[in-house]
Coordinates of C-alpha atoms in Angstrom, one line a residue:
M174 CA 167.4 -49.6 253.9
P175 CA 165.6 -48.9 250.7
T176 CA 167.7 -49.5 247.6
F177 CA 167.3 -46.0 246.3
L178 CA 169.2 -44.8 249.4
S179 CA 171.9 -47.4 249.1
R180 CA 173.1 -45.7 245.9
M181 CA 172.4 -42.0 246.0
L182 CA 174.1 -39.1 244.2
L183 CA 175.7 -36.4 246.3
F184 CA 176.6 -33.1 244.6
S185 CA 178.7 -30.3 246.2
P186 CA 178.4 -27.1 244.2
V187 CA 181.3 -25.5 246.0
S188 CA 183.9 -27.9 244.6
Y189 CA 181.9 -29.4 241.7
T190 CA 182.5 -32.8 243.1
I191 CA 180.3 -35.7 242.1
L192 CA 180.3 -38.6 244.5
I193 CA 178.3 -41.8 244.2
A194 CA 177.7 -43.1 247.7
T195 CA 178.5 -46.8 247.4
G196 CA 181.0 -49.1 248.9
E197 CA 183.1 -49.1 245.8
H198 CA 186.5 -47.4 245.4
M199 CA 186.3 -44.2 243.5
I200 CA 188.5 -42.7 240.7
Q201 CA 189.6 -39.2 241.4
I202 CA 190.1 -36.9 238.4
I203 CA 192.1 -33.8 239.1
G204 CA 192.1 -31.1 236.5
T205 CA 190.2 -28.1 235.1
K206 CA 187.1 -28.0 233.0
K207 CA 188.9 -26.1 230.2
C208 CA 191.5 -29.0 229.8
K209 CA 190.6 -31.2 226.8
E210 CA 192.3 -34.2 228.3
T211 CA 190.4 -33.8 231.5
S212 CA 187.2 -33.6 229.6
K213 CA 188.1 -36.9 227.9
A214 CA 188.6 -38.6 231.2
L215 CA 185.3 -37.2 232.6
R216 CA 183.4 -38.3 229.5
A217 CA 185.0 -41.8 229.6
C218 CA 183.9 -42.3 233.2
K219 CA 180.4 -41.1 232.5
E220 CA 180.0 -43.3 229.4
R221 CA 181.2 -46.3 231.3
S222 CA 179.3 -45.5 234.6
F223 CA 182.4 -45.5 236.7
C224 CA 182.3 -44.0 240.2
F225 CA 184.5 -40.9 240.1
Q226 CA 185.2 -37.6 241.8
F227 CA 186.2 -34.5 239.8
V228 CA 188.4 -32.0 241.5
D229 CA 188.4 -28.7 239.5
L230 CA 191.7 -26.9 240.3
S231 CA 190.1 -23.6 239.3
Q232 CA 187.5 -24.0 242.1
R233 CA 189.6 -25.5 244.9
E234 CA 193.1 -26.3 246.0
L235 CA 194.3 -29.8 246.7
S236 CA 194.7 -30.7 250.4
I237 CA 198.0 -31.5 251.9
G238 CA 196.9 -35.2 252.1
E239 CA 196.1 -35.2 248.4
W240 CA 199.5 -33.7 247.5
N241 CA 201.3 -36.2 249.8
A242 CA 199.4 -39.1 248.2
I243 CA 200.3 -37.8 244.7
F244 CA 204.0 -37.2 245.5
S245 CA 204.4 -40.6 247.2
A246 CA 202.9 -42.4 244.2
T247 CA 204.8 -40.7 241.4
E248 CA 207.9 -38.6 240.8
P249 CA 207.2 -34.8 241.1
E250 CA 209.2 -34.2 237.9
S251 CA 206.6 -36.2 235.9
L252 CA 203.8 -33.8 237.1
I253 CA 205.2 -30.6 235.6
D254 CA 203.8 -29.5 232.2
T255 CA 206.9 -28.0 230.6
S256 CA 204.9 -26.9 227.6
S257 CA 202.3 -24.9 229.6
P258 CA 202.1 -21.2 229.0
F259 CA 202.5 -20.5 232.8
Y260 CA 205.8 -22.5 232.8
I261 CA 207.2 -20.7 229.8
K262 CA 205.9 -17.2 230.7
N263 CA 207.4 -17.3 234.2
G264 CA 210.8 -18.6 233.0
Y265 CA 210.8 -22.0 234.8
T266 CA 213.1 -23.3 232.1
F267 CA 215.9 -21.2 233.4
R268 CA 215.1 -21.3 237.1
E269 CA 216.2 -23.5 239.9
F270 CA 213.3 -24.4 242.1
S271 CA 211.8 -26.9 244.4
I272 CA 209.3 -28.9 242.3
R273 CA 207.0 -29.8 245.2
E274 CA 206.8 -26.3 246.5
E275 CA 206.1 -24.8 243.1
L276 CA 203.4 -27.3 242.3
V277 CA 201.6 -26.7 245.6
E278 CA 201.9 -22.9 245.1
H279 CA 201.1 -22.9 241.4
P280 CA 198.9 -25.9 240.3
Q281 CA 198.9 -24.3 236.8
L282 CA 202.2 -26.2 236.3
L283 CA 200.5 -29.6 236.6
K284 CA 200.0 -31.9 233.7
T285 CA 196.3 -32.6 233.7
P286 CA 194.4 -34.8 234.3
I287 CA 195.8 -36.5 237.3
L288 CA 194.0 -39.8 237.9
R289 CA 194.0 -41.3 241.3
N290 CA 192.7 -44.7 242.6
K291 CA 193.6 -46.8 245.6
G292 CA 197.0 -45.2 246.1
K293 CA 197.9 -45.3 242.4
V294 CA 198.4 -42.2 240.2
C295 CA 198.3 -41.8 236.5
V296 CA 199.4 -38.5 234.9
G297 CA 197.5 -37.7 231.8
F298 CA 194.5 -39.3 230.1
N299 CA 195.0 -43.1 229.7
L300 CA 191.8 -45.0 228.7
D301 CA 193.3 -48.4 229.4
T302 CA 194.3 -47.4 233.0
L303 CA 190.9 -45.7 233.5
S304 CA 189.0 -48.8 232.3
E305 CA 191.1 -51.1 234.5
W306 CA 190.5 -49.0 237.6
G307 CA 186.8 -48.5 236.8
Q308 CA 186.1 -52.3 236.5
A309 CA 188.0 -53.3 239.6

């Protein structure tokens, strides 16, 4: 197989997902393009040439498998952004609700970015974690 085919770039315009087709594990960055912290994570991966996949929550929803992987790796309470305008506007401070159900129905409640790699999850931008995962 020619070397240029062993490492080719795949682009899906529907989900704005960038995949580099190699045998390496890939970092998944979940967030929105408008989020500054998500932009930092994307920039860090590009500058360091890490293999990554960007999931834009404004373009597509997470699958059930992705939600299950996130919930099994971290506490759902740590995923909620209590300072988000959506959280405040809809009165979640004074409500009793199932965190998992609300996060699935309203991903606007998520702290972003959510970084995933090999069954591990990191909530928020953390350059040390990102560098560790990218070099592994």
